[in-house]
Coordinates of C-alpha atoms in Angstrom, one line a residue:
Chain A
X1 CA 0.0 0.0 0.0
X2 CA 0.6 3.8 0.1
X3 CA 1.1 6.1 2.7
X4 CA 2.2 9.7 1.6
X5 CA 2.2 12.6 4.0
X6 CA 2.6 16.3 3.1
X7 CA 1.9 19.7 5.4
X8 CA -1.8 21.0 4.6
X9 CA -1.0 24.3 3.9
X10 CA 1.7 27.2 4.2
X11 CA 1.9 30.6 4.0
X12 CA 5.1 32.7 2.5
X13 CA 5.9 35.9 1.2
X14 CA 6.7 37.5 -2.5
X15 CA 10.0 36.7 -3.0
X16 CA 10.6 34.4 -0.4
X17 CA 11.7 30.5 -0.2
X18 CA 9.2 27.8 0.8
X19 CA 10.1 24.1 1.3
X20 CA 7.4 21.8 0.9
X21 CA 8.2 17.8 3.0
X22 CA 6.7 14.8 1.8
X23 CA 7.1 11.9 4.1
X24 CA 6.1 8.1 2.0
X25 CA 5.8 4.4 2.7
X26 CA 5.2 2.4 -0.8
X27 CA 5.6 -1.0 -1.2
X28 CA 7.9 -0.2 -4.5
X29 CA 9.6 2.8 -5.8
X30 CA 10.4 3.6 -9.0
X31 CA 10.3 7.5 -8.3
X32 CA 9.1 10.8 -6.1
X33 CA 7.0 13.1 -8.3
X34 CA 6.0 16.8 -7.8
X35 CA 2.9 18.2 -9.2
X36 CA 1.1 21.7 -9.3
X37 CA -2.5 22.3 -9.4
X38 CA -3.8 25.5 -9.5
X39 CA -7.6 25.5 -8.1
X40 CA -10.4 23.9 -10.6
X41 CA -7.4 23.0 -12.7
X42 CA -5.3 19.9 -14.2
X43 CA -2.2 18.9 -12.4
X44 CA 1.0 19.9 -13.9
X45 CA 4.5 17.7 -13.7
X46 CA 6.8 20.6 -11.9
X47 CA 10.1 17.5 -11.1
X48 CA 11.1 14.1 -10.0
X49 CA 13.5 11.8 -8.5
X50 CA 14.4 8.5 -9.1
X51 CA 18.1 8.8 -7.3
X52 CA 18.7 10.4 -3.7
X53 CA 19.8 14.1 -4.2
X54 CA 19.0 17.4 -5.2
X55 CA 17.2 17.9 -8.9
X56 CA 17.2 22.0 -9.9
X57 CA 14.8 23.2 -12.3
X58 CA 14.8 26.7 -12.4
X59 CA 13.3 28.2 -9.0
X60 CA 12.0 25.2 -8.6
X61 CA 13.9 22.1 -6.9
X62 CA 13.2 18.9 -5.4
X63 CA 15.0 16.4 -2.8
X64 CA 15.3 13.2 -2.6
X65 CA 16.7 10.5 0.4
X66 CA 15.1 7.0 -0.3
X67 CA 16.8 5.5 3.1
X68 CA 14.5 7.7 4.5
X69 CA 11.4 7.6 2.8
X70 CA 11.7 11.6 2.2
X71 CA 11.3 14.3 -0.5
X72 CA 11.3 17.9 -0.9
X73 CA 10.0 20.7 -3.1
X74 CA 12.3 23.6 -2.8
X75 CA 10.0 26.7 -4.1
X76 CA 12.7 30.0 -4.5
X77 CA 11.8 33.9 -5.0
X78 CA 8.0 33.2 -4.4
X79 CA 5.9 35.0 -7.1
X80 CA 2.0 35.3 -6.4
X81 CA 1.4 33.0 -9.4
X82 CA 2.8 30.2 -7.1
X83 CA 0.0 30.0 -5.1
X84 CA -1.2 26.5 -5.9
X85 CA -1.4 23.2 -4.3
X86 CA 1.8 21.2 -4.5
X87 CA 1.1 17.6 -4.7
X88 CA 3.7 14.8 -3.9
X89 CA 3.3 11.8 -5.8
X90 CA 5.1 8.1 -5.9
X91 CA 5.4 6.0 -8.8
X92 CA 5.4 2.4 -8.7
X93 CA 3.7 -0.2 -10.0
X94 CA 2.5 1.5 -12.9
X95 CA 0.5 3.8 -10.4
X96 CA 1.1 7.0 -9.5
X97 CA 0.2 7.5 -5.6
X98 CA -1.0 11.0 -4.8
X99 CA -0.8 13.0 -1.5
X100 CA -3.2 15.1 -0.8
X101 CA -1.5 17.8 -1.3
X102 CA 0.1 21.2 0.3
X103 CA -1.9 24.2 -0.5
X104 CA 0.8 27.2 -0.5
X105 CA -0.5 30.8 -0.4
X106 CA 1.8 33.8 -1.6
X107 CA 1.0 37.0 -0.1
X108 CA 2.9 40.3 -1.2
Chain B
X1 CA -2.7 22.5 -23.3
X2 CA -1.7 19.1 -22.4
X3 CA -3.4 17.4 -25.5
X4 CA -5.5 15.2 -23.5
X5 CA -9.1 15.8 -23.7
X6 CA -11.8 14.7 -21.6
X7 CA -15.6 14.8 -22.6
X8 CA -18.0 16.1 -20.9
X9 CA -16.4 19.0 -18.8
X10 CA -19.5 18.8 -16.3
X11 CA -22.1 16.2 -15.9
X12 CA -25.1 16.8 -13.6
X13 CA -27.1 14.2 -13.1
X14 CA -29.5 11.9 -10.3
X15 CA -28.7 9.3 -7.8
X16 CA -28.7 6.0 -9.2
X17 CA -28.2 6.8 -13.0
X18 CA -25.4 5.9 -14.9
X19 CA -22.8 8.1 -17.1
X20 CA -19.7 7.6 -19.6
X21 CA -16.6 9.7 -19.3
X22 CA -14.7 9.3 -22.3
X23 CA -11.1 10.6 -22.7
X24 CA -8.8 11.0 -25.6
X25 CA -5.1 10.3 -24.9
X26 CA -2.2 12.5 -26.0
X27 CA -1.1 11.4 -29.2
X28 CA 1.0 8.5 -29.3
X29 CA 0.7 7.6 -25.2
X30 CA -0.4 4.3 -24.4
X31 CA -1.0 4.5 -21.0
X32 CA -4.1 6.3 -19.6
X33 CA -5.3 6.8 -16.2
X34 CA -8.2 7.9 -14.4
X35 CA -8.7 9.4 -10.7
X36 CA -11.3 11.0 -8.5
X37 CA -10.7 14.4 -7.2
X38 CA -13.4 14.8 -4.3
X39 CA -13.1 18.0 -2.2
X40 CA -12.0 16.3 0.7
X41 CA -9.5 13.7 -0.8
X42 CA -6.9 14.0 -2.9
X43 CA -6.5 12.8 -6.1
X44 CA -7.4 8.7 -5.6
X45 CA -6.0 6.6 -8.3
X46 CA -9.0 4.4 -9.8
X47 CA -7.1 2.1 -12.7
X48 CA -4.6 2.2 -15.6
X49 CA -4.5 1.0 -18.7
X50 CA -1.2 0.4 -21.2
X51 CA -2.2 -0.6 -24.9
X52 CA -5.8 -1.5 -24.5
X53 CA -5.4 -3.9 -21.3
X54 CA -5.4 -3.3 -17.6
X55 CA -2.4 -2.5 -16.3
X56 CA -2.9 -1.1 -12.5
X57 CA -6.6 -0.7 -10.1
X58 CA -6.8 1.6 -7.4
X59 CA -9.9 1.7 -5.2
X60 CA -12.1 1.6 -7.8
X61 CA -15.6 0.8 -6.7
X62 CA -17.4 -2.1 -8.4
X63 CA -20.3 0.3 -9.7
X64 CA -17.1 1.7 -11.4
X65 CA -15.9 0.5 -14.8
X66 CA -13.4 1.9 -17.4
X67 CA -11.9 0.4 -20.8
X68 CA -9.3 0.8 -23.2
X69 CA -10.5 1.4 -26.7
X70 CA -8.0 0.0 -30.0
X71 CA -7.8 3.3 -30.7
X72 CA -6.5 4.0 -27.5
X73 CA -9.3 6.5 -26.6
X74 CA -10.6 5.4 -22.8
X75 CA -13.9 5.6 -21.2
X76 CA -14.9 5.6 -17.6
X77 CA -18.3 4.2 -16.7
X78 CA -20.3 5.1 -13.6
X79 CA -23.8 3.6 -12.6
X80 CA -26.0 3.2 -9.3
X81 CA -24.3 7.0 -8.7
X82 CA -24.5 7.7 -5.5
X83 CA -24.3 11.3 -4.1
X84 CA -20.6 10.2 -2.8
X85 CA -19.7 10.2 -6.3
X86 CA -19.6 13.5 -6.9
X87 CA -16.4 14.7 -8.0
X88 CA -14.0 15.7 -10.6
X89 CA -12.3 12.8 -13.0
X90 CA -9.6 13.5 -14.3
X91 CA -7.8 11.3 -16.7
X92 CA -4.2 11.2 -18.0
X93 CA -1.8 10.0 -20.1
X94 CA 2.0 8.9 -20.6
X95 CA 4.3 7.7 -23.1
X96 CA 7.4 5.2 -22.6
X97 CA 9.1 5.9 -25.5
X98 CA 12.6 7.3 -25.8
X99 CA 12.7 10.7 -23.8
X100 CA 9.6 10.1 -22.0
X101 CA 9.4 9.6 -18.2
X102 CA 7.6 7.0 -16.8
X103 CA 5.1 8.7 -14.1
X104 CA 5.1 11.7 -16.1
X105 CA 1.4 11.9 -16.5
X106 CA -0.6 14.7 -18.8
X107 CA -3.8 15.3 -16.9
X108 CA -6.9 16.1 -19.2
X109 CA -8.5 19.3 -17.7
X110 CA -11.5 16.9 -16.0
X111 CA -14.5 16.2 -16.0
X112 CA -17.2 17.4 -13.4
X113 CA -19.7 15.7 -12.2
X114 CA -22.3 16.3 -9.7
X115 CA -25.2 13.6 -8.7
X116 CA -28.4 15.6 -7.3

C-alpha cells in the first residue's frame, strides 16, 4: 500500500523561499513526483527523483533521500502565481500514488 | 494545453443513474489513467490501462468501470451513482518511448460531475 504525507498548507511571502516535505511508505519505488494544481485545474509535472539528491529546475527544486522515505520541493523567489497546491506523488507499480497535497499561499 | 481531452467538462445528473466519461489520450501515449478528485481527498488513483489492457486498479468501486479502446481513446463508466460520487475525473496519459518519463502523467482538464 501507500502512505504519503505532506503539510496542509503554508503561508510565504513575495519573493521568499518555501520548502514543501513529503514523508512516503510504498511497497515499490520507482520515483518521487511533484505536481502543481492550481484550483479547478489539471495537475502539472513541476520535477522528479528517481536517485537520492538534489534535482534544480529553475526556481524550482526537489530532494530526494530513499533510506528515508523523504522528499522535498524547494520553491525560491515566491511569485504570487505560485499559489497552488503542491502535490507529492510516488510511482510504482505503474501507479502513480498522490498525497493530498500542500496548498501554499503567496501574499505580497 | 496538455493534449488530453476529456468529454464532458461537467455532468449533472440523479442518484442512481449511470454516465460515460470518455477521454482522448495525447497522441501517441499508451497508458491512460483515471482518478477522483473529491473536495475532501486528494486525487485517488481508480485504474490504468497500457495498450488496451489493464495495467494497475486503485480503489475503484465495483459500480465503477473503465476500458481501453484500440484506438487508444478510454472511457470511464459510472452507474447506481450515489451522491458520494460527486467529483472531478480526471484522466491522464503517458508515453514510454525514448525521452519520456515514466510517471510523467498529462492530466486532461476533468471532468465534473455532480449527482443531485
Amino acid at each position: 500500500g501507500q502512505n504519503i504525507d505532506q503539510p496542509t498548507e503554508m503561508t510565504a511571502t513575495e519573493g521568499a523561499i518555501v520548502q514543501i516535505n513529503c514523508t512516503y511508505q510504498t511497497s515499490g519505488f520507482n520515483g518521487l513526483f511533484w505536481y502543481q494544481q492550481h484550483a479547478g485545474e489539471a495537475p502539472t509535472f513541476l520535477s522528479y527523483n528517481v536517485l537520492d539528491g538534489l534535482e534544480e529546475k529553475g526556481r524550482f527544486s526537489s530532494f530526494l533521500s530513499r533510506s528515508k522515505g523523504y522528499s522535498y520541493l524547494l520553491l525560491k523567489e515566491l511569485q504570487m502565481k505560485d499559489s497552488a497546491s503542491y502535490l507529492c506523488a510516488a510511482f510504482n507499480d505503474y501507479k502513480l500514488s498522490f498525497g493530498a497535497g500542500t496548498t501554499v499561499t503567496v501574499r505580497a | 494545453d496538455s493534449g488530453v481531452t476529456q468529454t464532458p467538462k461537467h455532468l449533472i445528473t440523479a442518484t442512481g443513474q449511470r454516465v460515460t466519461l470518455r477521454c482522448s489520450p495525447r497522441s501517441g501515449d499508451l497508458s491512460v489513467y483515471w482518478y477522483q478528485q473529491s473536495l475532501d481527498q486528494g486525487l485517488q488513483f481508480l485504474i490504468q490501462y497500457y495498450n488496451g489492457e489493464e495495467r494497475a486498479k486503485g480503489n475503484i468501486l465495483e459500480r465503477f468501470s473503465a476500458q481501453q479502446f484500440p484506438d487508444l481513446h478510454s472511457e470511464l463508466n459510472l452507474s447506481s451513482l450515489e451522491l458520494g460520487d460527486s467529483a472531478l475525473y480526471f484522466c491522464a496519459s503517458s508515453g514510454l518511448g525514448t525521452g519520456d518519463i515514466a510517471g510523467e502523467l498529462f492530466f486532461g482538464e476533468g471532468s465534473r460531475l455532480t449527482v443531485l
